[in-house]
Tab-separated table of C-alpha atoms in Angstrom:
chain	number	residue	atom	x	y	z
F	1	GLU	CA	62.945	-17.185	164.194
F	2	GLY	CA	64.442	-15.681	161.037
F	3	ILE	CA	64.489	-12.206	159.547
F	4	LYS	CA	61.173	-10.325	159.367
F	5	TRP	CA	60.170	-9.048	155.932
F	6	SER	CA	57.286	-6.830	154.963
F	7	LYS	CA	55.452	-7.590	151.782
F	8	TRP	CA	52.545	-5.776	150.108
F	9	PHE	CA	50.130	-8.054	148.296
F	10	ILE	CA	48.539	-5.762	145.692
F	11	GLY	CA	45.889	-8.215	144.560
F	12	LYS	CA	44.662	-8.833	148.100
F	13	GLY	CA	45.190	-5.286	149.304
F	14	ILE	CA	46.480	-6.421	152.698
F	15	PHE	CA	49.719	-5.781	154.540
F	16	GLU	CA	51.279	-8.889	155.916
F	17	GLU	CA	54.403	-9.649	157.939
F	18	THR	CA	56.311	-12.662	156.689
F	19	THR	CA	59.461	-14.503	157.684
F	20	GLU	CA	62.385	-15.545	155.534
F	21	GLU	CA	60.928	-19.044	155.223
F	22	THR	CA	57.616	-17.801	153.840
F	23	ILE	CA	59.401	-15.581	151.288
F	24	ILE	CA	61.042	-18.735	149.878
F	25	GLU	CA	57.647	-20.498	149.906
F	26	GLU	CA	56.023	-17.579	148.030
F	27	THR	CA	58.540	-17.710	145.197
F	28	ALA	CA	57.342	-21.219	144.245
F	29	PRO	CA	54.781	-21.366	141.400
F	30	THR	CA	51.269	-20.428	142.503
F	31	ASN	CA	49.472	-22.593	139.950
F	32	ILE	CA	50.619	-26.209	139.571
F	33	LEU	CA	49.314	-29.388	137.938
F	34	ASN	CA	47.991	-32.031	140.326
F	35	GLU	CA	48.185	-35.790	139.744
F	36	ASN	CA	44.934	-35.677	137.697
F	37	GLY	CA	46.346	-33.052	135.318
F	38	THR	CA	44.082	-30.311	136.718
F	39	ILE	CA	45.537	-26.856	137.329
F	40	VAL	CA	45.477	-26.213	141.061
F	41	ASN	CA	46.296	-23.054	142.978
F	42	ARG	CA	48.620	-24.007	145.873
F	43	PHE	CA	46.746	-21.608	148.129
F	44	ALA	CA	43.191	-22.702	147.255
F	45	GLU	CA	41.140	-25.526	145.825
F	46	GLU	CA	41.081	-26.412	142.148
F	47	VAL	CA	41.093	-23.330	139.917
F	48	ASP	CA	38.055	-22.901	137.666
F	49	ALA	CA	38.990	-22.127	134.048
F	50	LYS	CA	36.478	-19.242	134.007
F	51	TYR	CA	38.937	-17.345	136.224
F	52	GLU	CA	41.879	-17.685	133.828
F	53	LEU	CA	42.863	-14.133	132.884
F	54	PHE	CA	45.845	-15.052	130.698
F	55	PRO	CA	47.243	-18.482	129.834
F	56	GLY	CA	48.251	-19.970	133.195
F	57	VAL	CA	47.373	-16.796	135.154
F	58	PHE	CA	44.264	-16.894	137.309
F	59	ALA	CA	42.289	-14.179	139.087
F	60	ASN	CA	42.928	-13.577	142.771
F	61	GLN	CA	40.051	-13.732	145.273
F	62	GLY	CA	38.981	-10.095	144.790
F	63	GLN	CA	39.092	-10.424	141.011
F	64	ARG	CA	37.091	-13.663	141.147
F	65	GLU	CA	34.423	-11.915	143.215
F	66	ALA	CA	34.310	-9.045	140.693
F	67	LEU	CA	34.021	-11.467	137.749
F	68	ASP	CA	31.189	-13.314	139.510
F	69	LYS	CA	29.331	-10.084	140.321
F	70	ILE	CA	29.659	-8.766	136.756
F	71	THR	CA	28.481	-12.093	135.324
F	72	GLU	CA	25.523	-12.032	137.725
F	73	PHE	CA	24.783	-8.441	136.674
F	74	LEU	CA	24.851	-9.338	132.960
F	75	ASP	CA	22.233	-12.030	133.610
F	76	SER	CA	20.042	-9.651	135.636
F	77	SER	CA	17.649	-6.845	134.753
F	78	GLU	CA	19.719	-4.281	136.643
F	79	PRO	CA	20.443	-1.237	134.431
F	80	GLU	CA	24.005	-0.472	135.583
F	81	PHE	CA	27.072	-1.855	137.315
F	82	LEU	CA	29.988	0.130	138.708
F	83	LEU	CA	33.397	-1.522	138.907
F	84	MET	CA	35.714	0.393	141.221
F	85	GLY	CA	39.198	-0.269	142.495
F	86	LYS	CA	42.597	1.241	143.066
F	87	GLY	CA	45.110	1.488	140.240
F	88	GLY	CA	46.755	-1.810	139.380
F	89	THR	CA	44.113	-4.093	140.903
F	90	GLY	CA	43.011	-5.543	137.560
F	91	LYS	CA	39.917	-3.567	136.534
F	92	THR	CA	40.949	-3.366	132.858
F	93	THR	CA	41.938	-7.033	132.833
F	94	ILE	CA	38.559	-7.998	134.307
F	95	ILE	CA	36.729	-5.861	131.726
F	96	LYS	CA	38.679	-7.542	128.903
F	97	LYS	CA	37.789	-10.973	130.310
F	98	ILE	CA	34.094	-10.056	130.395
F	99	LEU	CA	34.215	-8.469	126.920
F	100	ASP	CA	35.477	-11.777	125.498
F	101	LYS	CA	32.030	-13.226	126.289
F	102	LEU	CA	30.017	-10.428	124.656
F	103	PRO	CA	29.313	-9.873	120.941
F	104	LYS	CA	31.321	-6.829	119.853
F	105	GLU	CA	28.359	-5.477	117.888
F	106	LYS	CA	26.486	-4.930	121.174
F	107	VAL	CA	29.303	-3.153	123.069
F	108	ILE	CA	30.280	0.514	122.929
F	109	GLY	CA	32.952	2.286	124.933
F	110	ILE	CA	32.103	5.869	125.855
F	111	ALA	CA	34.542	8.456	127.191
F	112	PRO	CA	34.182	12.137	128.095
F	113	SER	CA	36.795	13.435	125.614
F	114	HIS	CA	38.569	12.470	122.393
F	115	LYS	CA	41.802	11.818	124.272
F	116	ALA	CA	40.025	9.578	126.802
F	117	LYS	CA	38.273	7.791	123.906
F	118	LYS	CA	41.657	6.916	122.396
F	119	VAL	CA	42.970	5.615	125.740
F	120	LEU	CA	39.813	3.535	126.215
F	121	GLY	CA	40.116	2.121	122.691
F	122	LYS	CA	43.727	1.084	123.298
F	123	SER	CA	42.705	-0.541	126.588
F	124	ILE	CA	39.799	-2.650	125.346
F	125	ASN	CA	40.621	-3.418	121.715
F	126	THR	CA	42.555	-6.564	120.891
F	127	ASP	CA	43.796	-8.207	117.704
F	128	LYS	CA	40.676	-10.413	117.764
F	129	LYS	CA	38.022	-7.812	118.586
F	130	LYS	CA	37.691	-4.106	117.876
F	131	TYR	CA	35.019	-2.300	119.872
F	132	LYS	CA	33.348	0.952	118.902
F	133	THR	CA	34.535	3.827	121.087
F	134	THR	CA	33.153	7.337	121.016
F	135	THR	CA	32.768	10.476	123.083
F	136	LEU	CA	29.758	10.959	125.331
F	137	ALA	CA	28.538	13.873	123.182
F	138	SER	CA	28.654	11.772	120.011
F	139	ALA	CA	26.976	8.799	121.697
F	140	LEU	CA	24.089	11.023	122.812
F	141	ALA	CA	23.977	12.953	119.510
F	142	ILE	CA	24.566	16.287	121.190
F	143	LYS	CA	26.988	19.081	120.293
F	144	LEU	CA	28.477	22.086	122.009
F	145	ASN	CA	27.008	25.460	121.095
F	146	GLU	CA	30.151	27.579	121.160
F	147	ASN	CA	28.122	30.797	121.499
F	148	THR	CA	26.302	29.769	124.670
F	149	GLY	CA	28.710	27.161	126.037
F	150	THR	CA	25.890	24.630	126.442
F	151	PHE	CA	25.231	21.263	124.852
F	152	GLU	CA	22.286	21.001	122.502
F	153	PRO	CA	20.728	18.167	120.512
F	154	ASP	CA	22.420	17.479	117.178
F	155	ASP	CA	19.250	17.936	115.119
F	156	TYR	CA	20.808	16.608	111.914
F	157	ALA	CA	21.931	13.336	113.544
F	158	ARG	CA	18.710	12.930	115.486
F	159	LYS	CA	16.471	13.481	112.443
F	160	ARG	CA	18.361	10.672	110.718
F	161	GLY	CA	17.882	8.472	113.811
F	162	ASN	CA	21.619	8.473	114.426
F	163	ILE	CA	21.841	8.277	118.234
F	164	PRO	CA	24.628	5.719	118.731
F	165	ILE	CA	23.941	4.914	122.379
F	166	LYS	CA	20.543	3.434	121.402
F	167	ARG	CA	22.161	0.786	119.176
F	168	TYR	CA	24.141	-0.927	121.937
F	169	LYS	CA	23.168	-3.222	124.781
F	170	TYR	CA	26.418	-2.892	126.763
F	171	ILE	CA	27.936	0.502	127.485
F	172	LEU	CA	31.397	0.751	128.929
């Protein structure tokens, strides 16, 4: 029967018992060319190019579902979409894939602090596209009143019509 091995499939999020024979099978390439020259995933049907995350690397089932749902959302009138998942499941990769389809002038990344803004900028910006990132307070044109500890409208910015969040269609 062979030696039993345990393997954690991060992308699928399932725990599966495998044998020595299946370990050897799993080390073979996942994506191969068929006789027609089409890229095929050994474990599924033909792979649609819209699911290519990196050259030759395709989204797993959960990532494909997320990409489909986000694409559906972008074509809908729904006001928001929440993408959730454990660390390492591909949320940032999926966001980058979706951002490739959107005009950078219509996308803004908003974070709660300056440090988080920098992390977000490093995550979403590429050599090809640089997206505007800002803090939530700046995006809303509000500022902290250090005397009271509350946020108040930034009257100067608002009088000039400088409320950044209003200029963007897609908020990340």
